Amino acid sequence: MTEPENGIPPELVIDPAAAGDQAMCQPDALLDVAGAMSRDLLPRLESAGHAVPDLSLTAVGDWDVARGYAETMQRARMATVDTMELVTELVRRVVDDLVGTADTARDGDQRAGEAARRTRSSG
């Protein structure tokens, strides 16, 4: 088996010079990627925000400089958690788009096949 180029299996690489005006979609490949992202990536992203350590203000005592650092750390933690939630939502959208594209391609193939059968049977 040939090694993937840039992580893309050779059978999915399209040579633009040879593609002409054709477009190709492999719904199963899209669904495989969506499944892998849902199974492997999303759970890790969902839990990553909860793994960011928190520092309570009472842990640093009454020293004003330490309290300032603790408050900065809390704001940074909240920003990190918010960012992880945004990234998780964006990955969910990518998964939904992959599934939607695969469904659209399958639907288009089915309609094209039905039209071809009708054309052959009427001709």
mmCIF file with all atom_site columns, N, CA and C in Angstrom, residues 25 31-32 58 61 67-68 82 106 123:
data_model
loop_
_atom_site.group_PDB
_atom_site.id
_atom_site.type_symbol
_atom_site.label_atom_id
_atom_site.label_alt_id
_atom_site.label_comp_id
_atom_site.label_asym_id
_atom_site.label_entity_id
_atom_site.label_seq_id
_atom_site.pdbx_PDB_ins_code
_atom_site.Cartn_x
_atom_site.Cartn_y
_atom_site.Cartn_z
_atom_site.occupancy
_atom_site.B_iso_or_equiv
_atom_site.pdbx_formal_charge
_atom_site.auth_seq_id
_atom_site.auth_comp_id
_atom_site.auth_asym_id
_atom_site.auth_atom_id
_atom_site.pdbx_PDB_model_num
ATOM 1  N N  . CYS A 1 25  ? -16.817 12.933 -5.178  1.00 0.00 ? 25  CYS A N  1
ATOM 2  C CA . CYS A 1 25  ? -16.999 12.886 -3.735  1.00 0.00 ? 25  CYS A CA 1
ATOM 3  C C  . CYS A 1 25  ? -17.141 11.426 -3.346  1.00 0.00 ? 25  CYS A C  1
ATOM 4  N N  . LEU A 1 31  ? -17.729 10.059 5.618   1.00 0.00 ? 31  LEU A N  1
ATOM 5  C CA . LEU A 1 31  ? -18.348 9.508  6.822   1.00 0.00 ? 31  LEU A CA 1
ATOM 6  C C  . LEU A 1 31  ? -17.312 8.872  7.747   1.00 0.00 ? 31  LEU A C  1
ATOM 7  N N  . ASP A 1 32  ? -16.264 8.277  7.158   1.00 0.00 ? 32  ASP A N  1
ATOM 8  C CA . ASP A 1 32  ? -15.182 7.719  7.982   1.00 0.00 ? 32  ASP A CA 1
ATOM 9  C C  . ASP A 1 32  ? -14.482 8.814  8.769   1.00 0.00 ? 32  ASP A C  1
ATOM 10 N N  . THR A 1 58  ? -8.607  32.001 47.802  1.00 0.00 ? 58  THR A N  1
ATOM 11 C CA . THR A 1 58  ? -8.246  31.753 49.200  1.00 0.00 ? 58  THR A CA 1
ATOM 12 C C  . THR A 1 58  ? -6.929  30.989 49.324  1.00 0.00 ? 58  THR A C  1
ATOM 13 N N  . GLY A 1 61  ? -3.824  33.370 49.875  1.00 0.00 ? 61  GLY A N  1
ATOM 14 C CA . GLY A 1 61  ? -3.749  34.175 51.087  1.00 0.00 ? 61  GLY A CA 1
ATOM 15 C C  . GLY A 1 61  ? -4.164  35.615 50.857  1.00 0.00 ? 61  GLY A C  1
ATOM 16 N N  . ARG A 1 67  ? -2.813  37.746 45.075  1.00 0.00 ? 67  ARG A N  1
ATOM 17 C CA . ARG A 1 67  ? -4.227  37.791 44.693  1.00 0.00 ? 67  ARG A CA 1
ATOM 18 C C  . ARG A 1 67  ? -4.380  38.293 43.253  1.00 0.00 ? 67  ARG A C  1
ATOM 19 N N  . GLY A 1 68  ? -3.579  39.282 42.896  1.00 0.00 ? 68  GLY A N  1
ATOM 20 C CA . GLY A 1 68  ? -3.617  39.789 41.513  1.00 0.00 ? 68  GLY A CA 1
ATOM 21 C C  . GLY A 1 68  ? -3.253  38.702 40.515  1.00 0.00 ? 68  GLY A C  1
ATOM 22 N N  . ASP A 1 82  ? -13.567 28.885 27.570  1.00 0.00 ? 82  ASP A N  1
ATOM 23 C CA . ASP A 1 82  ? -14.434 29.438 26.514  1.00 0.00 ? 82  ASP A CA 1
ATOM 24 C C  . ASP A 1 82  ? -13.894 29.097 25.130  1.00 0.00 ? 82  ASP A C  1
ATOM 25 N N  . ARG A 1 106 ? -24.628 11.211 -1.897  1.00 0.00 ? 106 ARG A N  1
ATOM 26 C CA . ARG A 1 106 ? -25.361 9.947  -2.084  1.00 0.00 ? 106 ARG A CA 1
ATOM 27 C C  . ARG A 1 106 ? -26.728 10.195 -2.711  1.00 0.00 ? 106 ARG A C  1
ATOM 28 N N  . GLY A 1 123 ? -35.865 4.898  -23.952 1.00 0.00 ? 123 GLY A N  1
ATOM 29 C CA . GLY A 1 123 ? -35.207 5.068  -25.250 1.00 0.00 ? 123 GLY A CA 1
ATOM 30 C C  . GLY A 1 123 ? -35.226 3.877  -26.045 1.00 0.00 ? 123 GLY A C  1
#
